[in-house]
Every structure is written in C-alpha cells, then in structure tokens.
Amino acid sequence: MSFDQDEGPIEGPLILQRPRGLEAPLLIEIPHAGLELPSELAASRALGRSARMADADLYVDELYEGATELGATVLIARYSRHVVDLNRAEDDVDPSIVPEHPSPRGRLARGVIWKTSIDGLRLLDRPLRFEEYRERIARFHRPYHRQLRAELDRLRERFGFVILLAAHSMPSHGRSVSGAALVRRADIVPGTRGRTSADSRIIDHIDAFFRAAGYSIRHDDPYRGGYSTAHYGRPAEGFHAVQIELNRGLYVDERSFERLDPGFERLRGDLRALIDSLVGLRL
C-alpha cells in the first residue's frame, strides 16, 4: 500500500471513488447496479423500473461499501444496463437492433444494447438508428471504459500490478444443462475465462477465501467473465481480472427486491474481509 490524497468522487455516467489514505493495487468495478435512465428514455414504458430492478445487480454497490477505507478504488455505473451494457464490447450489437451498423459483431438480443430483458420483455419500441446507437456508446460506454482503463493503468504503473474485481450478482436459479429444470446456482461464481485472466495465486486465494467462509463455489459456471474480464485481464502485463458473481438468493428477495437480513450483512462483512485480504496480496 501507499499513501494517496483523496481526489473526491468523479461523477457523470459513473461514480469514481478513490481511497482517502492508504491505496492498494485493487480496483472494484460495479457496472450493473445502476437503475437510472437518461431523461429522453425516462418516459419509456418498455424500460419500467421493475424490469430494470429485475435485471440489475441490485445492492452490489452497497455490498462493497467501505472498500475505499481499505485502500481499494471503486468505479460504479449510475445508469441501467437497459441503456447500455457496459460488460459488452461496443460493437457487440445484433443487426436487427441497429440495422445501419456497418460491422455488427453480435447475434444476441442482449449485447451492448438489449432488445429484450432476461425475462423476455421487449425493451425497444423500434430498431435504433445508427446515430442513436452511436450517441449511447459515446455518452455511457466510452466514458466508463476510458475511466476504467485510466485507473487500471495508473495503479499498474504505481504498483507494478493491479487486480480488477468485476463485481456482479446473478439470479439464484438457472436452467440445467438439459434446460429442463431450474437448479440453484452456487453461492459464488468466480469467472476467469478458464483461469486465463489472472495469476493463479489470485484465483486460488479468492476461491479459498469463499470456501473457508462457508460458501459454495463453481468456477466459471455459468459465467466465465464478460467483456471487462476478457479485455482487461492480461496477467503477463500485470493486469489481473476476476469476475465475482454473487447468488442473489443470499441477500435479496427476488420477487419484492427487498434486502434479506441477516444474509445481506453477513455477505457485506465477508466481502470486506475479502478486500482486506486482497489489498495485502503480493505477487
């Protein structure tokens, strides 16, 4: 750790929080906890609050509160992933969503711009014009990743390495391999793209921490790590990325969207302990 002067939160489409005193080579990004909509989309019936809450990583920002006190830097997106999904590449767009896009790379309904919610609700009244798509990318996607890249570069330059925790949550249940039944997912799913996005010592440390705390773990299943993990995780260059998916059944009522205690407080305390252990990790 090193001493650093707090520069205060940086806001806009994102909130950047730097530690006030001791700083560590740890950055926590929270891209999917936001619920806000830009003013031009606020009246859209397709983007109702309940649908946004169902698809948000609810309360993940609150679960990681206090991380800056331990030396971590935290980056939080304010806007809903129904506006732009920050865990996708900017060209990950289905041509049916942006027909004028010159080189769309996606073929899914939930790329960087979502066509439908996870529950199948339509989120777009019509396909987007290319200019509308480009404006969303310029206003929300690029500023977030520009800031994320800058913070990673700053911390790697200062410490010689940096750990990125991509903080997410997931529905408590998902389809089995056969697709015939819903099965409960593990409590914690660390995603590292087949153990390629971070040094094995970091991956093993995170796995061992959660197991010792009594949580069930399934590595890379069903989430291997999205755009941030794949794009920024380059261990040979000192950039280590691990996506952490928390089972929502541990801390939130998935019907009412209310926090569940004591599960919430237990998980928040355990995440604080994880952060405390990571800021002291040396490679």
XYZ file of C-alpha atoms in Angstrom:
283
model
C 0.000 0.000 0.000
C 0.986 3.639 -0.451
C -0.345 6.939 0.768
C -2.529 8.861 -1.646
C -4.546 12.060 -1.422
C -8.290 11.652 -1.924
C -9.444 13.489 -5.044
C -13.142 13.153 -4.273
C -15.766 11.286 -6.282
C -15.883 11.793 -10.036
C -19.435 11.623 -11.374
C -21.437 11.792 -14.628
C -22.477 8.449 -16.089
C -20.208 6.921 -13.445
C -19.010 7.396 -9.882
C -15.307 7.003 -9.175
C -14.241 6.645 -5.555
C -10.575 6.683 -4.609
C -9.242 5.895 -1.132
C -8.587 8.783 1.221
C -5.383 7.414 2.677
C -3.747 4.078 2.031
C -4.084 2.965 -1.586
C -3.716 -0.585 -2.861
C -3.470 -2.138 -6.365
C -7.130 -3.176 -6.271
C -9.941 -1.771 -8.418
C -13.557 -2.852 -7.996
C -15.883 -2.116 -10.908
C -19.664 -2.300 -10.473
C -21.200 -1.885 -13.944
C -24.731 -3.234 -13.429
C -26.069 -1.890 -10.109
C -27.408 1.356 -11.609
C -31.106 1.988 -12.200
C -31.102 5.485 -13.689
C -32.322 6.393 -17.168
C -31.348 9.428 -19.235
C -34.140 11.994 -19.499
C -35.038 11.090 -23.088
C -35.750 7.485 -22.055
C -37.409 8.150 -18.702
C -40.951 8.027 -20.140
C -40.427 4.744 -21.993
C -42.930 2.134 -20.863
C -40.592 -0.577 -22.103
C -37.964 0.497 -19.565
C -40.089 0.259 -16.431
C -38.465 0.324 -13.008
C -39.483 -3.214 -12.049
C -37.889 -4.621 -15.213
C -34.736 -2.609 -14.537
C -34.593 -3.892 -10.975
C -35.049 -7.497 -12.106
C -32.059 -7.203 -14.449
C -29.844 -5.065 -12.194
C -27.153 -6.301 -9.856
C -29.199 -4.893 -7.002
C -27.356 -3.613 -3.934
C -23.963 -4.774 -5.162
C -22.693 -1.218 -4.714
C -23.896 -1.338 -1.098
C -22.305 -4.737 -0.516
C -18.924 -3.270 -1.433
C -19.378 -0.060 0.579
C -16.318 0.748 2.615
C -13.888 -0.743 0.109
C -12.098 2.591 -0.246
C -11.440 2.607 3.507
C -9.321 -0.496 2.934
C -7.396 1.013 0.014
C -9.424 -0.111 -2.999
C -10.572 2.136 -5.836
C -14.243 1.713 -6.804
C -15.953 2.525 -10.122
C -19.771 2.429 -10.212
C -22.055 2.918 -13.228
C -25.141 5.004 -12.483
C -27.298 4.037 -15.449
C -29.272 0.867 -16.073
C -27.820 -1.832 -18.281
C -31.043 -1.435 -20.299
C -29.462 1.768 -21.653
C -26.052 0.263 -22.436
C -24.488 -2.935 -21.125
C -21.006 -1.977 -20.006
C -19.874 -5.599 -19.815
C -20.091 -5.928 -23.592
C -17.878 -4.632 -26.382
C -19.280 -1.567 -28.107
C -19.662 -3.420 -31.418
C -21.419 -6.384 -29.768
C -24.742 -5.482 -31.335
C -27.288 -7.536 -33.231
C -28.015 -6.140 -36.729
C -31.752 -6.339 -36.019
C -31.231 -3.809 -33.208
C -29.086 -1.367 -35.208
C -29.719 -2.208 -38.887
C -27.454 0.621 -40.107
C -24.415 -0.557 -38.135
C -21.610 -1.108 -40.680
C -19.947 -4.016 -38.867
C -22.119 -5.541 -36.131
C -20.409 -8.355 -34.252
C -23.213 -9.661 -32.057
C -26.043 -12.047 -32.789
C -27.792 -11.961 -29.429
C -30.726 -9.989 -28.046
C -28.611 -8.790 -25.121
C -25.372 -7.375 -26.438
C -24.253 -3.827 -25.730
C -27.855 -2.709 -26.476
C -30.527 -5.022 -25.146
C -33.501 -5.962 -27.292
C -35.258 -7.922 -24.539
C -34.947 -8.264 -20.788
C -33.780 -11.504 -19.189
C -37.465 -12.330 -18.652
C -38.193 -11.729 -22.349
C -39.806 -8.276 -22.126
C -39.258 -6.036 -25.141
C -37.014 -3.106 -24.270
C -37.004 -1.324 -27.625
C -40.063 0.157 -29.294
C -38.221 0.017 -32.626
C -34.725 -0.599 -34.002
C -32.234 2.154 -33.231
C -30.884 4.450 -35.900
C -27.111 4.294 -36.120
C -26.820 7.831 -34.738
C -28.903 6.863 -31.696
C -26.708 3.846 -31.069
C -23.547 5.900 -31.518
C -24.800 8.527 -29.066
C -25.452 5.901 -26.374
C -21.969 4.490 -26.836
C -20.385 7.951 -26.696
C -22.357 9.076 -23.625
C -22.251 5.940 -21.492
C -19.963 3.162 -22.723
C -16.813 5.014 -23.724
C -16.579 7.338 -20.679
C -16.910 4.368 -18.343
C -14.256 2.281 -20.055
C -11.995 5.282 -20.581
C -12.047 5.880 -16.817
C -11.654 2.177 -16.046
C -8.657 1.922 -18.366
C -7.080 5.049 -16.870
C -7.431 3.772 -13.302
C -6.014 0.372 -14.191
C -3.059 1.981 -15.946
C -2.471 4.342 -13.016
C -2.485 1.564 -10.428
C -0.374 -0.817 -12.506
C 2.165 1.954 -13.075
C 2.296 2.693 -9.367
C 2.441 -0.844 -8.004
C 3.677 -2.986 -10.881
C 0.406 -4.922 -10.986
C -3.301 -4.342 -10.427
C -6.242 -6.596 -9.587
C -9.622 -5.827 -11.161
C -12.646 -7.296 -9.402
C -15.661 -7.140 -11.723
C -18.469 -7.156 -9.142
C -21.772 -8.692 -10.242
C -24.734 -10.685 -8.981
C -26.790 -13.424 -10.632
C -30.280 -14.924 -10.326
C -30.341 -17.628 -7.681
C -31.565 -20.285 -10.127
C -30.806 -21.124 -13.749
C -31.565 -23.798 -16.297
C -29.809 -27.127 -16.002
C -27.603 -28.336 -18.840
C -30.596 -30.104 -20.381
C -32.687 -26.956 -19.984
C -35.497 -28.980 -18.474
C -35.397 -27.676 -14.927
C -34.337 -24.730 -12.826
C -31.488 -25.549 -10.470
C -29.976 -23.460 -7.716
C -26.669 -21.937 -8.662
C -23.591 -21.877 -6.470
C -23.305 -19.119 -3.889
C -20.274 -17.596 -5.598
C -19.103 -17.916 -9.212
C -15.608 -16.537 -9.846
C -15.069 -16.083 -13.589
C -11.586 -16.038 -15.074
C -12.052 -17.196 -18.670
C -10.671 -20.641 -17.925
C -8.099 -19.320 -15.436
C -6.507 -17.095 -18.093
C -7.444 -13.593 -16.880
C -5.485 -13.538 -13.597
C -2.494 -15.085 -11.886
C -3.352 -18.469 -10.390
C -2.373 -17.214 -6.934
C -5.131 -14.604 -7.068
C -7.700 -17.087 -8.367
C -6.785 -19.669 -5.734
C -6.824 -17.024 -2.997
C -10.364 -15.918 -3.883
C -11.641 -19.486 -4.176
C -10.068 -20.484 -0.856
C -11.422 -17.404 0.903
C -15.038 -18.066 -0.054
C -14.814 -21.786 0.683
C -13.369 -21.076 4.126
C -16.241 -18.643 4.734
C -18.739 -21.437 4.051
C -19.911 -20.549 0.536
C -20.360 -23.000 -2.333
C -18.209 -22.242 -5.393
C -18.467 -23.118 -9.078
C -15.638 -21.606 -11.030
C -16.594 -20.192 -14.464
C -20.034 -21.857 -14.292
C -22.291 -20.474 -15.654
C -20.354 -17.190 -16.081
C -16.757 -17.229 -17.334
C -16.282 -13.481 -17.187
C -17.598 -10.902 -19.630
C -16.051 -8.088 -21.634
C -14.139 -6.450 -18.780
C -12.577 -9.709 -17.638
C -11.610 -10.728 -21.175
C -10.487 -7.269 -22.287
C -8.532 -6.106 -19.252
C -7.267 -9.400 -17.837
C -3.688 -9.669 -19.139
C -1.675 -11.250 -16.333
C 1.608 -11.283 -18.269
C 1.410 -7.465 -18.362
C 0.438 -7.069 -14.705
C -3.326 -6.691 -15.245
C -5.335 -9.342 -13.369
C -9.131 -9.576 -13.668
C -11.641 -11.769 -11.849
C -15.417 -11.522 -12.231
C -17.295 -12.255 -8.993
C -20.933 -13.331 -9.347
C -22.918 -13.360 -6.088
C -26.044 -15.502 -5.835
C -28.891 -13.051 -5.193
C -30.682 -15.623 -3.087
C -28.069 -14.964 -0.406
C -29.127 -11.393 0.217
C -32.214 -10.238 -1.734
C -35.840 -11.307 -2.174
C -36.006 -11.761 -5.934
C -39.741 -11.065 -6.062
C -40.020 -7.974 -3.880
C -36.417 -6.810 -4.498
C -36.055 -6.178 -0.761
C -32.797 -6.859 1.021
C -32.689 -10.017 3.113
C -31.084 -9.880 6.525
C -29.006 -11.288 8.094
C -27.762 -12.589 4.729
C -27.008 -9.127 3.395
C -24.953 -8.086 6.407
C -23.104 -11.386 6.502
C -22.179 -11.136 2.833
C -21.136 -7.495 3.166
C -18.870 -8.395 6.073
C -17.344 -11.293 4.174
C -16.695 -9.129 1.103
C -14.999 -6.565 3.303
C -12.779 -9.319 4.682
C -12.007 -10.499 1.130
C -10.983 -6.984 0.106
C -8.845 -6.645 3.218
C -7.048 -9.869 2.287
C -6.569 -8.842 -1.346
C -5.080 -5.416 -0.634
C -2.254 -7.144 1.204
C -1.614 -9.713 -1.517
C 1.777 -9.515 -3.172
C 2.740 -11.251 -6.406
